[in-house]
PDB file of C-alpha atoms in Angstrom:
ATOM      1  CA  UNK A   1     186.948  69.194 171.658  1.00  0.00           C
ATOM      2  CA  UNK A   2     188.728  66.739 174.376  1.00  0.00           C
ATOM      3  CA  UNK A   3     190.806  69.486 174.548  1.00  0.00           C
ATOM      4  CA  UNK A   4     188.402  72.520 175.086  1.00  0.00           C
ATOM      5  CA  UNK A   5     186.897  70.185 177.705  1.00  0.00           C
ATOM      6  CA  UNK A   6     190.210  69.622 179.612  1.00  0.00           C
ATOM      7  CA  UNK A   7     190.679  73.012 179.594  1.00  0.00           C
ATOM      8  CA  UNK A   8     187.484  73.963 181.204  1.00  0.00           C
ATOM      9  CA  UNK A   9     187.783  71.381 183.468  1.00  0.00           C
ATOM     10  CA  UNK A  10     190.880  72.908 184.766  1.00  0.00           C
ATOM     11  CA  UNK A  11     190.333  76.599 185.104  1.00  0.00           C
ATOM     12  CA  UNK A  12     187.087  74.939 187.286  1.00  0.00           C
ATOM     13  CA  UNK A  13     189.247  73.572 189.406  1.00  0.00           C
ATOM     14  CA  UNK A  14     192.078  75.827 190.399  1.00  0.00           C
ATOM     15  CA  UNK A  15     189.043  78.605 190.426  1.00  0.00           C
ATOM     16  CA  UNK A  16     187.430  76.502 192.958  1.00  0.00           C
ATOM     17  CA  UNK A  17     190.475  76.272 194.627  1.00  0.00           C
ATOM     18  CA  UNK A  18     191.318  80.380 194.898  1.00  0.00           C
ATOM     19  CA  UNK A  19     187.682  80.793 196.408  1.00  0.00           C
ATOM     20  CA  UNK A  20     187.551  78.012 198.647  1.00  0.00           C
ATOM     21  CA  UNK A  21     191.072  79.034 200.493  1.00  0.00           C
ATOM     22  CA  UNK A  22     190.450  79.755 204.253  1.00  0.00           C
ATOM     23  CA  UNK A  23     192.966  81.792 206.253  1.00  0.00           C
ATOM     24  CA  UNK A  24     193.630  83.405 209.397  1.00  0.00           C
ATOM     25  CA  UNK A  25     191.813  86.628 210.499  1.00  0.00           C
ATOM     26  CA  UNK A  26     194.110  88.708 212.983  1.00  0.00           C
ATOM     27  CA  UNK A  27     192.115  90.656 215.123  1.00  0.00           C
ATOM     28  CA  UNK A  28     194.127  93.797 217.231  1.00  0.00           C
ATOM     29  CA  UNK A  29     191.889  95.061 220.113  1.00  0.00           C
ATOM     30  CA  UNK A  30     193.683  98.534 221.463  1.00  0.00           C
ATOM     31  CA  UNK A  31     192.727 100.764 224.186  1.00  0.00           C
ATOM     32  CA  UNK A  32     192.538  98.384 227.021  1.00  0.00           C
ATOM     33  CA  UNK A  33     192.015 100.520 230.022  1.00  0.00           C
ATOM     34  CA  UNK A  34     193.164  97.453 232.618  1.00  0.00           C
ATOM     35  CA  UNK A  35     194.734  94.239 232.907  1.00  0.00           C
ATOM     36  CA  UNK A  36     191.733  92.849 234.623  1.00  0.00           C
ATOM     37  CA  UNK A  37     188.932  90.019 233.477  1.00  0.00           C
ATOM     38  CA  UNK A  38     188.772  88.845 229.682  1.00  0.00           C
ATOM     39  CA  UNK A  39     188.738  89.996 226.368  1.00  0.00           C
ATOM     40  CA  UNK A  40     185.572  88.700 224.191  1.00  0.00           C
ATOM     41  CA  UNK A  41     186.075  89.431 220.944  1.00  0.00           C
ATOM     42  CA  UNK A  42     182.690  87.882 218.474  1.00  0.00           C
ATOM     43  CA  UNK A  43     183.172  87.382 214.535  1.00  0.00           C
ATOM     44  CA  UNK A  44     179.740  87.442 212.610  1.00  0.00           C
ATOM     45  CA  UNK A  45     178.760  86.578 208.957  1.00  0.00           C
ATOM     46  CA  UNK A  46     175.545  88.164 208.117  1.00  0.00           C
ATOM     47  CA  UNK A  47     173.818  91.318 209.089  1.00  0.00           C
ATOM     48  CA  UNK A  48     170.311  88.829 210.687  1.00  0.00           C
ATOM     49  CA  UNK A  49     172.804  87.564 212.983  1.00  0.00           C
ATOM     50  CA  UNK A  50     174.754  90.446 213.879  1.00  0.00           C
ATOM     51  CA  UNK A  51     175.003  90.774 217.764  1.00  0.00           C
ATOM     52  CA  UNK A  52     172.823  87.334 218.302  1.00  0.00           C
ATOM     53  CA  UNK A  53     174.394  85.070 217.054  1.00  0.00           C
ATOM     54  CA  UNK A  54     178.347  84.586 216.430  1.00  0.00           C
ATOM     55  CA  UNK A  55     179.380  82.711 213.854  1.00  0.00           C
ATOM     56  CA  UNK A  56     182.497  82.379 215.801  1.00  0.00           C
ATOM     57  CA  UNK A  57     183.712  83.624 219.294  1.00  0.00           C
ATOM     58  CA  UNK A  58     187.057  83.841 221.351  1.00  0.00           C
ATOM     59  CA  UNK A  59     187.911  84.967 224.873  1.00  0.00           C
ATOM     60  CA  UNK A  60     191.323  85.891 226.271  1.00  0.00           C
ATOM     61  CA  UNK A  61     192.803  87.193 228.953  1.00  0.00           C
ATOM     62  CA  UNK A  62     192.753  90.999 229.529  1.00  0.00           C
ATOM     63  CA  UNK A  63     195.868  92.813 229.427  1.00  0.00           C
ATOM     64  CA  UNK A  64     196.730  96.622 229.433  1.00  0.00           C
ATOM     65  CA  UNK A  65     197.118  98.445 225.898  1.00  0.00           C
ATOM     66  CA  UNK A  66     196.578  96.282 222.814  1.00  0.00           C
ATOM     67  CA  UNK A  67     196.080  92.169 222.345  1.00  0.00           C
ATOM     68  CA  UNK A  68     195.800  89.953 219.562  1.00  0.00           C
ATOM     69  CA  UNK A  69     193.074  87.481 218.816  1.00  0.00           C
ATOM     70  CA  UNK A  70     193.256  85.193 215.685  1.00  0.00           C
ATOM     71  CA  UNK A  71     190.144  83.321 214.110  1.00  0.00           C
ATOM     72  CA  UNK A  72     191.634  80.111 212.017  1.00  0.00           C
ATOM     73  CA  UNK A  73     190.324  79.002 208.757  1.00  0.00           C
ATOM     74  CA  UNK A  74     188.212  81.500 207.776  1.00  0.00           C
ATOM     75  CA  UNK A  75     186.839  81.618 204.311  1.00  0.00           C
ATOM     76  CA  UNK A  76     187.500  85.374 202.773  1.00  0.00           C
ATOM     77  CA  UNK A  77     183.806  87.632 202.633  1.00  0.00           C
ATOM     78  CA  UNK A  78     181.766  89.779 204.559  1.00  0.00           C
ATOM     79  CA  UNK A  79     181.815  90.216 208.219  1.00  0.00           C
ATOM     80  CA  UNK A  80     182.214  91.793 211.192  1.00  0.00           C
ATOM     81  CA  UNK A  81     183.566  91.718 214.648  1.00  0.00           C
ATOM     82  CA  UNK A  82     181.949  92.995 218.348  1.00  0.00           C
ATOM     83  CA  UNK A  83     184.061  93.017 221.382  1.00  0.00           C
ATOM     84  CA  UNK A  84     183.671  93.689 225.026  1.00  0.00           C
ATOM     85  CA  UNK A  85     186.356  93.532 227.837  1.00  0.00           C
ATOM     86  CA  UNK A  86     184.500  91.763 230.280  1.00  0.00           C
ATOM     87  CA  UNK A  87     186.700  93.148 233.460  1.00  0.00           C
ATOM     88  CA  UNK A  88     184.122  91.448 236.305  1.00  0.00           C
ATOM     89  CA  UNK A  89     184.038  88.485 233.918  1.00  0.00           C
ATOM     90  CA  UNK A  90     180.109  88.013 234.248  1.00  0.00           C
ATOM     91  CA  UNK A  91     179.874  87.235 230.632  1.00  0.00           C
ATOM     92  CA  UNK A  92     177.821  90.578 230.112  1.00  0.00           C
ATOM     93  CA  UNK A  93     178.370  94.012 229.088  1.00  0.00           C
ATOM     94  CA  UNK A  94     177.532  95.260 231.997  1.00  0.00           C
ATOM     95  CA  UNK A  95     175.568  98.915 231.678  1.00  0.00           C
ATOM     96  CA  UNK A  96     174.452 101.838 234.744  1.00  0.00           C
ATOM     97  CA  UNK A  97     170.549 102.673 234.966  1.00  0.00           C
ATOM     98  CA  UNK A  98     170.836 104.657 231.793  1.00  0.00           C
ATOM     99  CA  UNK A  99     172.373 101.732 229.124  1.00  0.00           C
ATOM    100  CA  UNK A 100     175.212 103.405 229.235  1.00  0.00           C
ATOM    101  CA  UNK A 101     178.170 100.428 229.332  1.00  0.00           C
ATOM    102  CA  UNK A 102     179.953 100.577 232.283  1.00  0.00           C
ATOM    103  CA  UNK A 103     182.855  98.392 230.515  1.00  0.00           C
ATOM    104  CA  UNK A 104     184.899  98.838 227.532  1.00  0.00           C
ATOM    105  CA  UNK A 105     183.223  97.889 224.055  1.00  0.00           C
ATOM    106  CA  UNK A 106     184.210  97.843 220.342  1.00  0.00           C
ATOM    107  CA  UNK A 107     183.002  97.034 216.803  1.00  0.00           C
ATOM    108  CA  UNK A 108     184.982  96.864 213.597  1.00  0.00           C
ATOM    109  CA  UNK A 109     185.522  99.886 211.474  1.00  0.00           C
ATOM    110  CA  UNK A 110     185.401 101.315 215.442  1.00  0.00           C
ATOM    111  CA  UNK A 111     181.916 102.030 214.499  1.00  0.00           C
ATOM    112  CA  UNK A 112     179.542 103.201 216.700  1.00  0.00           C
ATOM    113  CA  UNK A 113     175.416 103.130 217.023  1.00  0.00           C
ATOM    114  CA  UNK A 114     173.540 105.947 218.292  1.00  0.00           C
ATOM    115  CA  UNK A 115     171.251 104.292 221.181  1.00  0.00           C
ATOM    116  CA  UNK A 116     172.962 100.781 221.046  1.00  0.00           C
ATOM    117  CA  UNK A 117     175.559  98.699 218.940  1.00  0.00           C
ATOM    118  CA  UNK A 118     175.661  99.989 215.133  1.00  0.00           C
ATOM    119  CA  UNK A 119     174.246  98.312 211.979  1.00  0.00           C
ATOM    120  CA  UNK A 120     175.885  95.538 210.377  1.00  0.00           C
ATOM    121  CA  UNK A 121     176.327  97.985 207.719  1.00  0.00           C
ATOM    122  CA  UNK A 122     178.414  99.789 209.432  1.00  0.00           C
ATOM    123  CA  UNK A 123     180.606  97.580 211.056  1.00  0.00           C
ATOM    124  CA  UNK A 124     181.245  95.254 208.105  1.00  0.00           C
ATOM    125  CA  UNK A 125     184.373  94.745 206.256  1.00  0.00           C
ATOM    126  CA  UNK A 126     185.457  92.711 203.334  1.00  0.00           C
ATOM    127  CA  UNK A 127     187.941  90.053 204.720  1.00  0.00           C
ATOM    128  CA  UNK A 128     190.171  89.261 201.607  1.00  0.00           C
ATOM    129  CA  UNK A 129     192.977  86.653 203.488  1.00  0.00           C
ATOM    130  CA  UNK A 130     195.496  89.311 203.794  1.00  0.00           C
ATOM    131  CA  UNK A 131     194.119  92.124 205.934  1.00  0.00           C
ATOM    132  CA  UNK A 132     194.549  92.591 209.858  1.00  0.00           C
ATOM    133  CA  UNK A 133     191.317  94.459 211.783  1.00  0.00           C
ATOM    134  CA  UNK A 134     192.075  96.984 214.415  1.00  0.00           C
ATOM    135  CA  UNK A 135     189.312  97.859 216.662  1.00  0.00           C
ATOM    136  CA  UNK A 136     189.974 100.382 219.789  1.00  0.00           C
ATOM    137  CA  UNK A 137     187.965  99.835 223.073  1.00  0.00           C
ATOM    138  CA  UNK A 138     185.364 102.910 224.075  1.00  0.00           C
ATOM    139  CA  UNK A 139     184.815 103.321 227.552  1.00  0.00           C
ATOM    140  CA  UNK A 140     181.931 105.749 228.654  1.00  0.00           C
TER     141      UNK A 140
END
């Protein structure tokens, strides 16, 4: 019985241990049209916050082609990422008369929305620990 018990006890533990692992998410934004302004690139964890409220954000420094953004210690599970090169650096996505942006945006799984930013169901993704997410700008 001591036995049984030690066993359990165990397996409890080292499960806890897989699930509770937190890693690095690598995040490759392509198809920046110009060096200019910053890079925001938002990481959210549930589909009521999606596009409101971040669960994390990080901002670099715009540069031609394709950057890399990494989010630390995050816990494997469902999210999904918005970005928007920011090239006046207002801290908006800046948009003409129409709502039509007038700088470059991106979600993950590059999805898109029809009269605004898509679902959260779209632009999930299953973050396991090992996987890289490549989103490419759109500019309109």
């Amino acid at each position: 019985m001591k036995t049984k018990l030690l066993i359990m006890a165990m397996v409890s533990l080292m499960v806890g241990k897989v699930f509770s692992q937190q890693t690095n998410l690598v995040v490759v934004i392509k198809n920046i049209k110009e060096a200019k302004g910053t890079i925001a690139v938002a990481l959210f964890d549930n589909e009521a916050d999606f596009t409101s409220k971040m669960r994390q954000g990080k901002t670099t420094v715009a540069k031609t082609d394709e950057i890399q953004v990494t989010f630390e210690n995050i816990v494997p599970g469902i999210y999904a990422i918005s970005v928007m090169h920011d090239a006046n650096e207002n801290d908006e996505l800046d948009s003409n008369a129409f709502g039509i942006p007038k700088e470059g945006f991106g979600f993950s799984n590059d999805a898109m929305g029809m009269f605004g930013p898509p679902s959260f169901e779209k632009a999930k993704f299953n973050f396991t620990g090992e996987n890289k997410v490549y989103i490419t700008l759109k500019y309109m």
